[in-house]
PDB file of C-alpha atoms in Angstrom:
ATOM      1  CA  UNK G   2      -7.498 -20.382   7.295  1.00 89.00           C
ATOM      2  CA  UNK G   3      -8.157 -24.056   7.854  1.00 90.00           C
ATOM      3  CA  UNK G   4     -11.178 -24.106   5.529  1.00 92.00           C
ATOM      4  CA  UNK G   5      -9.291 -22.189   2.838  1.00 92.00           C
ATOM      5  CA  UNK G   6      -6.333 -24.586   3.191  1.00 92.00           C
ATOM      6  CA  UNK G   7      -8.581 -27.593   2.606  1.00 93.00           C
ATOM      7  CA  UNK G   8     -10.116 -25.888  -0.435  1.00 92.00           C
ATOM      8  CA  UNK G   9      -6.649 -25.467  -1.954  1.00 92.00           C
ATOM      9  CA  UNK G  10      -5.980 -29.191  -1.708  1.00 93.00           C
ATOM     10  CA  UNK G  11      -9.423 -30.199  -2.993  1.00 93.00           C
ATOM     11  CA  UNK G  12      -9.401 -27.737  -5.934  1.00 92.00           C
ATOM     12  CA  UNK G  13      -5.731 -27.147  -6.847  1.00 89.00           C
ATOM     13  CA  UNK G  14      -6.332 -25.144 -10.034  1.00 90.00           C
ATOM     14  CA  UNK G  15      -8.479 -22.392  -8.540  1.00 90.00           C
ATOM     15  CA  UNK G  16      -7.081 -18.969  -7.746  1.00 91.00           C
ATOM     16  CA  UNK G  17      -4.833 -19.027  -4.650  1.00 91.00           C
ATOM     17  CA  UNK G  18      -5.401 -17.109  -1.437  1.00 88.00           C
ATOM     18  CA  UNK G  19      -9.136 -16.798  -1.192  1.00 87.00           C
ATOM     19  CA  UNK G  20     -10.390 -19.902  -3.028  1.00 81.00           C
ATOM     20  CA  UNK G  21     -12.550 -18.364  -5.706  1.00 80.00           C
ATOM     21  CA  UNK G  22     -14.493 -20.073  -8.470  1.00 85.00           C
ATOM     22  CA  UNK G  23     -12.221 -18.819 -11.256  1.00 88.00           C
ATOM     23  CA  UNK G  24      -9.248 -20.931 -12.340  1.00 90.00           C
ATOM     24  CA  UNK G  25      -5.710 -19.641 -12.297  1.00 90.00           C
ATOM     25  CA  UNK G  26      -4.610 -18.326 -15.709  1.00 88.00           C
ATOM     26  CA  UNK G  27      -2.769 -20.823 -17.919  1.00 90.00           C
ATOM     27  CA  UNK G  28       0.248 -18.493 -18.262  1.00 89.00           C
ATOM     28  CA  UNK G  29       1.227 -19.141 -14.626  1.00 89.00           C
ATOM     29  CA  UNK G  30       3.899 -21.853 -14.436  1.00 90.00           C
ATOM     30  CA  UNK G  31       3.369 -24.518 -11.784  1.00 92.00           C
ATOM     31  CA  UNK G  32      -0.259 -23.616 -11.087  1.00 91.00           C
ATOM     32  CA  UNK G  33      -0.923 -26.741  -9.031  1.00 93.00           C
ATOM     33  CA  UNK G  34       2.300 -26.261  -7.070  1.00 95.00           C
ATOM     34  CA  UNK G  35       1.349 -22.651  -6.271  1.00 94.00           C
ATOM     35  CA  UNK G  36      -2.017 -23.818  -4.928  1.00 93.00           C
ATOM     36  CA  UNK G  37      -0.479 -26.625  -2.872  1.00 95.00           C
ATOM     37  CA  UNK G  38       2.136 -24.284  -1.374  1.00 95.00           C
ATOM     38  CA  UNK G  39      -0.597 -21.785  -0.543  1.00 94.00           C
ATOM     39  CA  UNK G  40      -2.729 -24.532   1.011  1.00 94.00           C
ATOM     40  CA  UNK G  41       0.209 -25.804   3.050  1.00 95.00           C
ATOM     41  CA  UNK G  42       1.027 -22.277   4.254  1.00 94.00           C
ATOM     42  CA  UNK G  43      -2.590 -21.746   5.273  1.00 93.00           C
ATOM     43  CA  UNK G  44      -2.591 -25.090   7.072  1.00 94.00           C
ATOM     44  CA  UNK G  45       0.607 -24.305   8.990  1.00 93.00           C
ATOM     45  CA  UNK G  46      -0.691 -20.850   9.911  1.00 91.00           C
ATOM     46  CA  UNK G  47      -4.001 -22.271  11.115  1.00 90.00           C
ATOM     47  CA  UNK G  48      -2.084 -24.829  13.168  1.00 90.00           C
ATOM     48  CA  UNK G  49       0.038 -22.135  14.786  1.00 88.00           C
ATOM     49  CA  UNK G  50      -2.825 -19.852  15.834  1.00 84.00           C
ATOM     50  CA  UNK G  51      -4.534 -22.088  18.400  1.00 80.00           C
ATOM     51  CA  UNK G  52      -1.462 -23.187  20.380  1.00 79.00           C
ATOM     52  CA  UNK G  53       0.067 -19.704  19.871  1.00 79.00           C
ATOM     53  CA  UNK G  54       3.392 -21.149  18.731  1.00 80.00           C
ATOM     54  CA  UNK G  55       5.290 -18.839  16.384  1.00 84.00           C
ATOM     55  CA  UNK G  56       1.998 -17.322  15.268  1.00 86.00           C
ATOM     56  CA  UNK G  57       3.459 -13.913  14.526  1.00 89.00           C
ATOM     57  CA  UNK G  58       6.235 -15.317  12.329  1.00 90.00           C
ATOM     58  CA  UNK G  59       4.053 -17.834  10.514  1.00 91.00           C
ATOM     59  CA  UNK G  60       1.183 -15.437   9.834  1.00 91.00           C
ATOM     60  CA  UNK G  61       3.585 -12.713   8.693  1.00 92.00           C
ATOM     61  CA  UNK G  62       5.152 -15.145   6.215  1.00 93.00           C
ATOM     62  CA  UNK G  63       1.702 -16.208   5.022  1.00 94.00           C
ATOM     63  CA  UNK G  64       0.637 -12.576   4.598  1.00 94.00           C
ATOM     64  CA  UNK G  65       3.795 -11.903   2.602  1.00 95.00           C
ATOM     65  CA  UNK G  66       3.138 -14.947   0.404  1.00 95.00           C
ATOM     66  CA  UNK G  67      -0.427 -13.797  -0.280  1.00 95.00           C
ATOM     67  CA  UNK G  68       0.831 -10.274  -1.106  1.00 96.00           C
ATOM     68  CA  UNK G  69       3.340 -11.798  -3.544  1.00 96.00           C
ATOM     69  CA  UNK G  70       0.505 -13.754  -5.172  1.00 95.00           C
ATOM     70  CA  UNK G  71      -1.462 -10.521  -5.479  1.00 95.00           C
ATOM     71  CA  UNK G  72       1.418  -8.804  -7.254  1.00 96.00           C
ATOM     72  CA  UNK G  73       2.190 -11.709  -9.590  1.00 94.00           C
ATOM     73  CA  UNK G  74      -1.310 -13.071 -10.323  1.00 93.00           C
ATOM     74  CA  UNK G  75      -4.084 -10.715  -9.288  1.00 94.00           C
ATOM     75  CA  UNK G  76      -2.661  -7.376 -10.479  1.00 95.00           C
ATOM     76  CA  UNK G  77      -2.085  -8.655 -14.049  1.00 94.00           C
ATOM     77  CA  UNK G  78      -5.546 -10.267 -14.010  1.00 92.00           C
ATOM     78  CA  UNK G  79      -7.090  -6.981 -12.882  1.00 93.00           C
ATOM     79  CA  UNK G  80      -5.228  -5.028 -15.572  1.00 94.00           C
ATOM     80  CA  UNK G  81      -6.498  -7.427 -18.242  1.00 92.00           C
ATOM     81  CA  UNK G  82     -10.033  -7.236 -16.826  1.00 91.00           C
ATOM     82  CA  UNK G  83      -9.944  -3.430 -16.802  1.00 93.00           C
ATOM     83  CA  UNK G  84      -8.943  -3.419 -20.468  1.00 93.00           C
ATOM     84  CA  UNK G  85     -12.033  -5.479 -21.403  1.00 89.00           C
ATOM     85  CA  UNK G  86     -15.067  -3.543 -22.668  1.00 88.00           C
ATOM     86  CA  UNK G  87     -17.735  -5.014 -20.346  1.00 84.00           C
ATOM     87  CA  UNK G  88     -18.431  -3.570 -16.916  1.00 88.00           C
ATOM     88  CA  UNK G  89     -19.116  -6.989 -15.286  1.00 90.00           C
ATOM     89  CA  UNK G  90     -15.671  -8.223 -16.355  1.00 89.00           C
ATOM     90  CA  UNK G  91     -14.045  -5.106 -14.904  1.00 91.00           C
ATOM     91  CA  UNK G  92     -15.915  -5.519 -11.629  1.00 92.00           C
ATOM     92  CA  UNK G  93     -14.936  -9.181 -11.422  1.00 90.00           C
ATOM     93  CA  UNK G  94     -11.247  -8.307 -11.855  1.00 90.00           C
ATOM     94  CA  UNK G  95     -11.411  -5.620  -9.183  1.00 92.00           C
ATOM     95  CA  UNK G  96     -13.387  -7.935  -6.894  1.00 92.00           C
ATOM     96  CA  UNK G  97     -10.832 -10.772  -7.091  1.00 92.00           C
ATOM     97  CA  UNK G  98      -8.006  -8.320  -6.410  1.00 94.00           C
ATOM     98  CA  UNK G  99      -9.817  -6.621  -3.509  1.00 93.00           C
ATOM     99  CA  UNK G 100     -10.980  -9.878  -1.881  1.00 93.00           C
ATOM    100  CA  UNK G 101      -7.497 -11.325  -1.819  1.00 93.00           C
ATOM    101  CA  UNK G 102      -5.942  -8.044  -0.684  1.00 94.00           C
ATOM    102  CA  UNK G 103      -8.444  -7.908   2.178  1.00 94.00           C
ATOM    103  CA  UNK G 104      -7.584 -11.490   3.129  1.00 93.00           C
ATOM    104  CA  UNK G 105      -3.852 -10.681   3.158  1.00 94.00           C
ATOM    105  CA  UNK G 106      -4.544  -7.611   5.269  1.00 93.00           C
ATOM    106  CA  UNK G 107      -6.569  -9.677   7.734  1.00 92.00           C
ATOM    107  CA  UNK G 108      -3.726 -12.166   8.080  1.00 91.00           C
ATOM    108  CA  UNK G 109      -1.206  -9.381   8.667  1.00 92.00           C
ATOM    109  CA  UNK G 110      -3.518  -7.782  11.250  1.00 91.00           C
ATOM    110  CA  UNK G 111      -3.645 -11.154  13.005  1.00 88.00           C
ATOM    111  CA  UNK G 112       0.157 -11.221  13.040  1.00 88.00           C
ATOM    112  CA  UNK G 113       0.274  -7.707  14.435  1.00 87.00           C
ATOM    113  CA  UNK G 114      -2.408  -8.409  17.041  1.00 85.00           C
ATOM    114  CA  UNK G 115      -0.569 -11.474  18.246  1.00 72.00           C
ATOM    115  CA  UNK G 116       2.574  -9.411  18.741  1.00 59.00           C
ATOM    116  CA  UNK G 117       0.638  -6.812  20.720  1.00 53.00           C
ATOM    117  CA  UNK G 118      -0.982  -9.504  22.866  1.00 53.00           C
ATOM    118  CA  UNK G 119       2.348 -11.127  23.702  1.00 51.00           C
ATOM    119  CA  UNK G 120       3.946  -7.760  24.497  1.00 50.00           C
ATOM    120  CA  UNK G 121       1.054  -6.656  26.700  1.00 50.00           C
ATOM    121  CA  UNK G 122       1.257  -9.864  28.755  1.00 53.00           C
ATOM    122  CA  UNK G 123       4.778  -8.890  29.683  1.00 52.00           C
ATOM    123  CA  UNK G 124       7.746 -11.181  29.533  1.00 54.00           C
ATOM    124  CA  UNK G 125      10.045  -9.277  31.845  1.00 54.00           C
ATOM    125  CA  UNK G 126      10.704  -5.837  33.240  1.00 56.00           C
ATOM    126  CA  UNK G 127       9.538  -2.862  31.206  1.00 58.00           C
ATOM    127  CA  UNK G 128      12.143  -1.315  28.954  1.00 64.00           C
ATOM    128  CA  UNK G 129      12.909   2.372  28.680  1.00 64.00           C
ATOM    129  CA  UNK G 130      11.887   3.943  25.375  1.00 67.00           C
ATOM    130  CA  UNK G 131      14.667   4.492  22.835  1.00 66.00           C
ATOM    131  CA  UNK G 132      15.138   8.159  21.959  1.00 69.00           C
ATOM    132  CA  UNK G 133      16.941   9.044  18.743  1.00 66.00           C
TER     133      UNK G 133
END
């Protein structure tokens, strides 16, 4: 996350999430702002993982932000790429979508794993299961 955060600040017009070589489409308003917000979110999440302070909350928010970027940026890009006649263009569109979706999934798994780790350490007496 730290390396990806730095990449967002060094190259603010590239696609957000996983810093890929392709630039963000021109139809996206505030492209630089989107990249800086993504970089800042990645930086905050990376800073919360090592000291284990609010890691679950921060990484869940980051995963949600990346999923929102996928819906708003990557899905339309993939649809446009799939409508193109060349196979390499179609594969590139699917690849960008899949890479970023995998990254978001990894972040959300980290959030989930941190919750499981803090629960398994125990912070009090065990609770009885809730039966509905």
